[in-house]
Coordinates of C-alpha atoms in Angstrom, one line a residue:
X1 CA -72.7 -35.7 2.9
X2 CA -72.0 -33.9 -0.3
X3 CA -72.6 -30.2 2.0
X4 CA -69.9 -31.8 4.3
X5 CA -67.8 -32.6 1.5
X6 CA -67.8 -29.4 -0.2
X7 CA -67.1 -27.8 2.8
X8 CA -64.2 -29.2 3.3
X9 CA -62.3 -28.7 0.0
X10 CA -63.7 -24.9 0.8
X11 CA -62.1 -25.3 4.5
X12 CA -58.2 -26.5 2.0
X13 CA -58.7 -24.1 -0.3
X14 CA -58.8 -21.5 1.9
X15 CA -55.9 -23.1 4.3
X16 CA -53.6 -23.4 0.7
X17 CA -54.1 -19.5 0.2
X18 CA -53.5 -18.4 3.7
X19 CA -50.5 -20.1 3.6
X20 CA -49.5 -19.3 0.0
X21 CA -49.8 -15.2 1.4
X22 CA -48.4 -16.3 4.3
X23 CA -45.5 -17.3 2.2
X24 CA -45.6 -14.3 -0.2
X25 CA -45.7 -12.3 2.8
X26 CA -42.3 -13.8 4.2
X27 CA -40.7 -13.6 1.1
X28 CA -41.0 -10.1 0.5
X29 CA -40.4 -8.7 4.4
X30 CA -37.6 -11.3 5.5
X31 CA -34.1 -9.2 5.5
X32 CA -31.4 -10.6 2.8
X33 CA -28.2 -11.1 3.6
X34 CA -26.1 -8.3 1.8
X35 CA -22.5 -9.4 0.3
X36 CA -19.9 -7.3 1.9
X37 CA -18.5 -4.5 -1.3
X38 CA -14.4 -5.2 -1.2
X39 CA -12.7 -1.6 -2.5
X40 CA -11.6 -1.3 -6.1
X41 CA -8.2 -0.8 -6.5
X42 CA -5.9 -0.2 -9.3
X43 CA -3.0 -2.7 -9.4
X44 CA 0.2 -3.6 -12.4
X45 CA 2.0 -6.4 -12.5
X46 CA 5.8 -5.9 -11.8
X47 CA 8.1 -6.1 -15.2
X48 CA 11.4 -6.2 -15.8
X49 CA 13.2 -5.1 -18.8
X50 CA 16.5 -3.3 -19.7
X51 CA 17.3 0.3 -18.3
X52 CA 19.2 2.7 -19.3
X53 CA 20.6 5.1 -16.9
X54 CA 22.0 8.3 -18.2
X55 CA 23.1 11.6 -17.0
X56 CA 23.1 14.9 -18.3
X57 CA 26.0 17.5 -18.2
X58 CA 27.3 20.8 -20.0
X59 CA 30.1 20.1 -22.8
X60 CA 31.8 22.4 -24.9
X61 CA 32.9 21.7 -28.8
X62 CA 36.6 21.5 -29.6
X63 CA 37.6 20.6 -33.0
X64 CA 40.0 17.7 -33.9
X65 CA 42.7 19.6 -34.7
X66 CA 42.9 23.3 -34.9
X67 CA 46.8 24.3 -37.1
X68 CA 48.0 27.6 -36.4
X69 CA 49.9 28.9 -39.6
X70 CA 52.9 30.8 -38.7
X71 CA 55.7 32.6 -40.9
X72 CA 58.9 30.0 -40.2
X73 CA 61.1 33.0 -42.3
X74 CA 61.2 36.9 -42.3
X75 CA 60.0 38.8 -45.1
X76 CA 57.1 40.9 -46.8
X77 CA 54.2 38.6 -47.0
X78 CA 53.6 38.9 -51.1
X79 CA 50.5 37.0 -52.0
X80 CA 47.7 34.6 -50.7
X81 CA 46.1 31.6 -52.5
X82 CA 43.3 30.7 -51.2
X83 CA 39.8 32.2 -50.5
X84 CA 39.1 33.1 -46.4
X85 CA 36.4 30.8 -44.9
X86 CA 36.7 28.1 -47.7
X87 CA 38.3 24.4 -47.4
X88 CA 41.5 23.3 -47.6
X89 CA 43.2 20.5 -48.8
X90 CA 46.7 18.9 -46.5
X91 CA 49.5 20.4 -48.4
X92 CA 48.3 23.6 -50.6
X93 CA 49.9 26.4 -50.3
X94 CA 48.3 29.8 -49.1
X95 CA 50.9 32.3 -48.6
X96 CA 53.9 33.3 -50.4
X97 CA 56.8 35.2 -48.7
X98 CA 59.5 37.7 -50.7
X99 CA 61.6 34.7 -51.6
X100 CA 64.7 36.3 -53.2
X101 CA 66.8 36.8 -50.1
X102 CA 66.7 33.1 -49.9
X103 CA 67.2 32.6 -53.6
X104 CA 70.5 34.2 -53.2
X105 CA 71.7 32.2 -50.3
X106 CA 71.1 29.6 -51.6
X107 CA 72.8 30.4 -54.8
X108 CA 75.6 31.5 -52.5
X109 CA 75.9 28.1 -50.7
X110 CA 76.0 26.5 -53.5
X111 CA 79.0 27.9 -54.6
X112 CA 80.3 27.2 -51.6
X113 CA 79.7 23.4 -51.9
X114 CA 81.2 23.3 -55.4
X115 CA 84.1 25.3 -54.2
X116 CA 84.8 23.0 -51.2
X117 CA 84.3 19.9 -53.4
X118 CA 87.1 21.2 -56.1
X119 CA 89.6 21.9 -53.3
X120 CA 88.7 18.7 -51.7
X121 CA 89.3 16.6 -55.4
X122 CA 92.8 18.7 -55.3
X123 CA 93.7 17.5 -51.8
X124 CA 92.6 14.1 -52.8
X125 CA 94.8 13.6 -55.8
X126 CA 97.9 15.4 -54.1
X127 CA 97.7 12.3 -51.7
X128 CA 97.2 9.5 -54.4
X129 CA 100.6 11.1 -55.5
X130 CA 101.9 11.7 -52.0
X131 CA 101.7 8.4 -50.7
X132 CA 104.0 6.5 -53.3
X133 CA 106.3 9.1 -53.2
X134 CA 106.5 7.9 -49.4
X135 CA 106.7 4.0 -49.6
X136 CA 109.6 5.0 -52.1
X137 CA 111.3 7.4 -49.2
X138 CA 111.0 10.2 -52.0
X139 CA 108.6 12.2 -49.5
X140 CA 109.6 12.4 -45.6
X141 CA 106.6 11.8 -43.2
X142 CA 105.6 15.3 -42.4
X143 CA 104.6 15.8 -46.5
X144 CA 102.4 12.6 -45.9
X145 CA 100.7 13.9 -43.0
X146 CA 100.1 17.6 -44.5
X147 CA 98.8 15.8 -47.5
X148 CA 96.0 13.7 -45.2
X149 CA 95.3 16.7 -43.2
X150 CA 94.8 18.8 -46.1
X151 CA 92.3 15.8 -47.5
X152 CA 90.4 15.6 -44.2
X153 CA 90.0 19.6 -44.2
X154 CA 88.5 19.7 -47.4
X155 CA 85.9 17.0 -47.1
X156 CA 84.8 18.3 -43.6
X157 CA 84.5 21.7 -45.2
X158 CA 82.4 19.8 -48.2
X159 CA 80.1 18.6 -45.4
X160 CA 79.7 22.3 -43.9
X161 CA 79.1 23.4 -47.1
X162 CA 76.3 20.8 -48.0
X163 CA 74.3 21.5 -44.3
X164 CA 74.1 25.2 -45.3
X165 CA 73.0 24.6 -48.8
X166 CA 70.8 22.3 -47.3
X167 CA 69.4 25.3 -44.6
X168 CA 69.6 27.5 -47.0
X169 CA 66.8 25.5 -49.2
X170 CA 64.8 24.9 -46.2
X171 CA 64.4 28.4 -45.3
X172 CA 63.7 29.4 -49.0
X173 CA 60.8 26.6 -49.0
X174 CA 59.4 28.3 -45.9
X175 CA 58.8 30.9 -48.1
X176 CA 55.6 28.9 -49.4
X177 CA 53.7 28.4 -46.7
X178 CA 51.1 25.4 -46.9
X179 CA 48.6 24.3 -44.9
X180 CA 49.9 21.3 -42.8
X181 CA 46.1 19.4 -42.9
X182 CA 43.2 19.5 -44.6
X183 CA 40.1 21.5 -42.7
X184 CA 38.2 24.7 -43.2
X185 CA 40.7 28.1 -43.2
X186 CA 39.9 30.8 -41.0
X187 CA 40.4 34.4 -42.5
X188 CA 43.8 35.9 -42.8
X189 CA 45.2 37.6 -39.5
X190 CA 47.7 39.8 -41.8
X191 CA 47.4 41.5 -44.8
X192 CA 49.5 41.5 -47.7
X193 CA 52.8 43.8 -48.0
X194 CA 53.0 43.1 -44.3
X195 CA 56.4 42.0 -42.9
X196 CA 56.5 38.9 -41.1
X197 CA 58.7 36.8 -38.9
X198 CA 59.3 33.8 -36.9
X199 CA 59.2 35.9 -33.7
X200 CA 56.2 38.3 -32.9
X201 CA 54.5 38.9 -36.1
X202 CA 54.2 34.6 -37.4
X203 CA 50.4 34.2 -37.1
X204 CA 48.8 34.5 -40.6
X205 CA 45.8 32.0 -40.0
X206 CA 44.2 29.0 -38.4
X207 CA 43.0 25.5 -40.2
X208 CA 40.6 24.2 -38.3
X209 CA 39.6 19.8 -38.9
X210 CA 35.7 19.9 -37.9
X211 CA 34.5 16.8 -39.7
X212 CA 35.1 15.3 -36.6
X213 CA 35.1 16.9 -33.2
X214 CA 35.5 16.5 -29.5
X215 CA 32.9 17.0 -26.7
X216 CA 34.9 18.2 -23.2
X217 CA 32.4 17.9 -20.0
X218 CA 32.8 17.2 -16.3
X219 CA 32.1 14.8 -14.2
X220 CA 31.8 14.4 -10.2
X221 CA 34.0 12.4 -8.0
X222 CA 30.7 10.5 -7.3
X223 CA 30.0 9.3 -11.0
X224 CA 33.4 7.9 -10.6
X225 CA 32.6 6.2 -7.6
X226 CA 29.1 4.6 -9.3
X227 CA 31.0 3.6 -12.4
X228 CA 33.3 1.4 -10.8
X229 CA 30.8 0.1 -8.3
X230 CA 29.4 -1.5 -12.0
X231 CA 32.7 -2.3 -13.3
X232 CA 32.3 0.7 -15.9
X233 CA 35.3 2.7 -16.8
X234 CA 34.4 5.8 -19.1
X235 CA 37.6 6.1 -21.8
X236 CA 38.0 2.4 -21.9
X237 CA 36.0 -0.2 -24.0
X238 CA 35.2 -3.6 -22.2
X239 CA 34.5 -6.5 -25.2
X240 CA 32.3 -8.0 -22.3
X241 CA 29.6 -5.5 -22.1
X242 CA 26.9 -5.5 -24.7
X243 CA 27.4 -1.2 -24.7
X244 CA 29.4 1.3 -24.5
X245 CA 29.3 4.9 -22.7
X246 CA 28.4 7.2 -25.5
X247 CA 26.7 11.1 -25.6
X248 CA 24.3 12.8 -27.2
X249 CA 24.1 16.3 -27.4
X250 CA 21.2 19.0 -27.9
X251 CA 21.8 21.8 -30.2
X252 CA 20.9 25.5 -29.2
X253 CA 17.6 25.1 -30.8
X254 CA 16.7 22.2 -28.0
X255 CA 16.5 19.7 -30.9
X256 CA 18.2 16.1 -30.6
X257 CA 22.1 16.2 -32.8
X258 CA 21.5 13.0 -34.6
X259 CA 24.5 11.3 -34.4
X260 CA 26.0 9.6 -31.4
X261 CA 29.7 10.2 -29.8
X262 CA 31.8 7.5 -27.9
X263 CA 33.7 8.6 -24.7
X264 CA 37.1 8.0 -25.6
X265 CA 38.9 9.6 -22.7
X266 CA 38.8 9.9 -18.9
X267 CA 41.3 12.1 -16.7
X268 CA 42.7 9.5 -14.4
X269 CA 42.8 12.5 -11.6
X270 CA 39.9 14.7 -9.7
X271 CA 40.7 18.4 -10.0
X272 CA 40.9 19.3 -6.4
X273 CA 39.5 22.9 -7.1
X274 CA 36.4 21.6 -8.4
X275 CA 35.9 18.1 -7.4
X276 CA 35.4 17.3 -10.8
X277 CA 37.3 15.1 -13.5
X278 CA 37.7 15.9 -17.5
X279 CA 35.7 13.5 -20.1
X280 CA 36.1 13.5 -23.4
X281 CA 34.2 11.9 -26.3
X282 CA 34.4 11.8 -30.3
X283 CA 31.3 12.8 -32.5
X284 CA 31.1 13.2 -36.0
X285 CA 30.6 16.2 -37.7
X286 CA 30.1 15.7 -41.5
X287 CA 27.7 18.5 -42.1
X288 CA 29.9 21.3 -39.7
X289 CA 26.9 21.4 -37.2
X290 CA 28.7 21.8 -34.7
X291 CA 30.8 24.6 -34.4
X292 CA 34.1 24.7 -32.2
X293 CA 33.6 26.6 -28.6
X294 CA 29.8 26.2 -28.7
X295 CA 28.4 25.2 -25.6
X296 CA 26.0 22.2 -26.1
X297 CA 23.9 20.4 -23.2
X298 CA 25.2 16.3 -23.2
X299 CA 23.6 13.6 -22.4
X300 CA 25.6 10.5 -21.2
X301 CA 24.9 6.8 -20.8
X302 CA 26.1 5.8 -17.7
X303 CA 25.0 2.3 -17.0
X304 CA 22.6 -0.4 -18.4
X305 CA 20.8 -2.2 -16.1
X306 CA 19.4 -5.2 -17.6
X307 CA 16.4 -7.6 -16.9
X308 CA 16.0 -5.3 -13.8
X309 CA 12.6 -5.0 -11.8
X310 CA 10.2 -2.1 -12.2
X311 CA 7.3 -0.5 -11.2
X312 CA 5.6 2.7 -11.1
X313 CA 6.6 5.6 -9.5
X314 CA 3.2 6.3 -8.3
X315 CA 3.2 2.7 -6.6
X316 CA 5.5 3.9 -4.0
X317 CA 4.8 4.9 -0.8
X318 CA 7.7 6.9 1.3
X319 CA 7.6 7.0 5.3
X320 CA 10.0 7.6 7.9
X321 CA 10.8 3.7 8.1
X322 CA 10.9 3.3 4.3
X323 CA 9.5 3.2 1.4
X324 CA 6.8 0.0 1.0
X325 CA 4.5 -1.2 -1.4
X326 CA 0.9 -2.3 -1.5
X327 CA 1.1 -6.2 -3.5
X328 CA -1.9 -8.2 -3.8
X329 CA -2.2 -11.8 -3.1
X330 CA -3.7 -13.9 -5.4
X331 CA -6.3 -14.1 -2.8
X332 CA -7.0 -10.6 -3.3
X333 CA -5.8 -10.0 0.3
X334 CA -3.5 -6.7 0.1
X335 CA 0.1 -7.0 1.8
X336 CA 2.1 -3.8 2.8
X337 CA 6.0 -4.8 1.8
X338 CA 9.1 -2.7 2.3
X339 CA 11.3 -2.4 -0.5
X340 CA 14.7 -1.0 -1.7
X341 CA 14.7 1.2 -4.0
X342 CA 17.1 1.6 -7.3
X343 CA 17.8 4.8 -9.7
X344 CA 14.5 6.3 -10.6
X345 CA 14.0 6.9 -14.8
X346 CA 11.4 8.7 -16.4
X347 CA 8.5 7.5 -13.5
X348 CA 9.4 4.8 -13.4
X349 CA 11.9 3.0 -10.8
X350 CA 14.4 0.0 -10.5
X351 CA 13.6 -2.0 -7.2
X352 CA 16.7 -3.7 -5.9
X353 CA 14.9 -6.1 -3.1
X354 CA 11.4 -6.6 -2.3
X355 CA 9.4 -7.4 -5.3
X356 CA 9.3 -10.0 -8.3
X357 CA 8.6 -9.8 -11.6
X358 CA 4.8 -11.5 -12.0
X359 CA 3.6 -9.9 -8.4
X360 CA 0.7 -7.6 -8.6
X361 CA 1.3 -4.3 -7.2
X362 CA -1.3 -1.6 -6.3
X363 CA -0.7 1.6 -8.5
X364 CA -3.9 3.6 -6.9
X365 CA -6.5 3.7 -4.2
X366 CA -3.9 2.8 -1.8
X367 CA -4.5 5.5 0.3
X368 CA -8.2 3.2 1.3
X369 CA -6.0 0.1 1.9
X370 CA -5.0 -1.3 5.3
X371 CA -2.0 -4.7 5.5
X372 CA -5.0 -7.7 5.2
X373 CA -7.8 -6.1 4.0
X374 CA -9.0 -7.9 0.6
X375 CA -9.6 -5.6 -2.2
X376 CA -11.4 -6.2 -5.7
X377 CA -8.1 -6.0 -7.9
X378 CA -8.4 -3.7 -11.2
X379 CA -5.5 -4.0 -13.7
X380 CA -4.3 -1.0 -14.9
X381 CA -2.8 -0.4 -18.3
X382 CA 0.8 1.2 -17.5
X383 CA 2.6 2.6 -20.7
X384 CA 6.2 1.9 -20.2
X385 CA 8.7 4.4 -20.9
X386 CA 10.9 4.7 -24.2
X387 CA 14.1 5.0 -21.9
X388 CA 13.0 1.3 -20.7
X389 CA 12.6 0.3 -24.5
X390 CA 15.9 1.5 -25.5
X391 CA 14.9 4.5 -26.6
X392 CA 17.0 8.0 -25.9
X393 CA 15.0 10.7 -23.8
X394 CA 15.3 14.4 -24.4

């Protein structure tokens, strides 16, 4: 009984380890079942924020005001006061004409005028007596009327006479010739002992106001057309807008004028010989930066478009039916959409239709995707640009 008994706990042991190998055996050559690998793909999530939209032109620099100074009287030019190139004050005088010719006319007219106001006391008086003389039938009625002409004549002549004293002093003040505003003096276009007049020979030299200046561009027919289609009319401020349309320019060295200028004006015609339309816009110019007739690139703001959708250029794909985007489903399933596309700024663009802001968009390894396939979604840091922040762009 015992040999029987150890037998058989032999006989389970050994059944235990067959089937334990048996087991071991299974485990190792039975096939797992491999999880299917979805394809990384890089994906954004649509934002919205405030765009600027700008466009860039060629402007040329006019100053504010730029004062010939002409000779108003003939005459030898005798001196200058001021120093060429240097600034000028409203109201200094710079030039100085032969004066005496004018002195004596109007020494002569005003002789005249005390001559003419002596006879016209004389025919005065010989009326106060006249006129009794008549009421009394002492004088007929043709000494009255004699006596009122006579009194008429000589206060029309006292008149004459104070109109040509009075030209006569203007043209002698001509003979100081100051500068009508205040601004930077060019050098003098004749020289001194040279003689001048009104007519051919008036120019002596230019004041030119460049603390503040003008920037002239053109625009297209088109701009025109986009502005109004966003209620933006360039020359005109609108209290309802949160901006203006201002410039800024680029100085010959490519670097960024620091100062902004407003557009102040708008020709309210297209020149038919260019399609084109005149813009003007104010800049200051405290430093003299800017020189007058320099040729400056500009840079315009033309619309904002706020809390409008974006994405990444690179997002985009462009076929013959449209221009779609790959957006991922929070079930990681990727959809192909078609969408409408806006201005594009700086890589990035404005989508009018076809896209929200929150959606998750694929920005690369779209080229792998197929509409439905389910995709292992990667987010992608995306800078955004300064022109979307605000920010002007060279």
């Amino acid at each position: 009984m015992k040999r029987i008994a150890r037998n058989f706990w032999f006989l389970t042991l050994a059944v235990l380890a067959s089937a334990g190998v048996a087991g071991s055996l299974w485990w190792w050559l039975h096939p797992t079942k491999v999880q299917p690998l979805l394809p990384a793909v890089g994906v954004a999530e649509v934002g919205s924020d405030d765009v600027k939209l700008y466009g860039k032109y060629v402007g040329c620099i006019r100053a504010q005001q730029f004062v010939e100074i002409r000779a108003r009287v003939e005459g030898f030019l005798e001196r200058m006061l001021f120093e060429e190139g240097t600034y000028v004050k409203k109201g200094q005088r710079l030039f100085v004409i032969d004066p005496k010719v004018y002195e004596v006319r109007v020494i002569k007219a005003r002789a005249q005028l005390n001559k003419d106001r002596s006879m016209s006391l004389k025919d005065d008086r010989d009326l106060e007596r006249i006129r009794p003389l008549y009421e009394q039938n002492a004088a007929s009625q043709f000494d009255l009327d004699n006596a009122i002409a006579s009194a008429e004549n000589a206060r029309a002549s006292v008149e004459m006479s104070e109109a040509d004293l009075m030209q006569a002093e203007t043209a002698l003040g001509y003979t100081i010739v100051s500068s009508p505003i205040s601004g930077y003096i060019s050098e003098r276009s004749v020289d001194i002992g040279t003689l001048v007049d009104p007519n051919g020979n008036s120019l002596l030299a230019t004041v030119v106001k460049s603390d503040t200046v003008h920037v002239d561009f053109s625009m297209t027919g088109l701009d025109y057309l986009k502005s109004k289609a966003r209620n933006v009319n360039f020359g005109q401020k609108d209290s309802t807008r949160k901006w203006d349309p201002y410039i800024t320019i680029t100085l010959p060295d490519n670097t960024r004028y620091p100062y902004r200028g407003l557009v102040d004006f708008a020709d309210p015609q297209v020149d038919p010989r260019t399609g084109t339309f005149s813009v003007r816009a104010e800049m200051a110019n405290p430093d003299r930066i800017l020189l007058p007739g320099q040729f400056t690139k500009v840079r315009l703001l033309l619309d904002v478009r706020e809390n409008a959708t974006i994405v990444p250029r690179k997002s985009i794909m462009i076929e013959k039916g449209g221009a779609y985007i790959f957006v991922v489903r929070r079930d990681s399933t990727a959809e192909r959409r078609l969408v409408e596309l806006d201005p594009e700024v700086n890589n990035r663009v404005i989508i009018e239709r076809g896209v929200v802001k929150g959606e998750w968009i694929v920005v690369e390894g779209f080229h792998k995707l197929s509409p439905g396939d389910r995709v292992d979604p990667v987010f992608t840091e995306v800078e955004k640009a300064d022109s979307l922040n605000g920010k002007p762009q060279n």
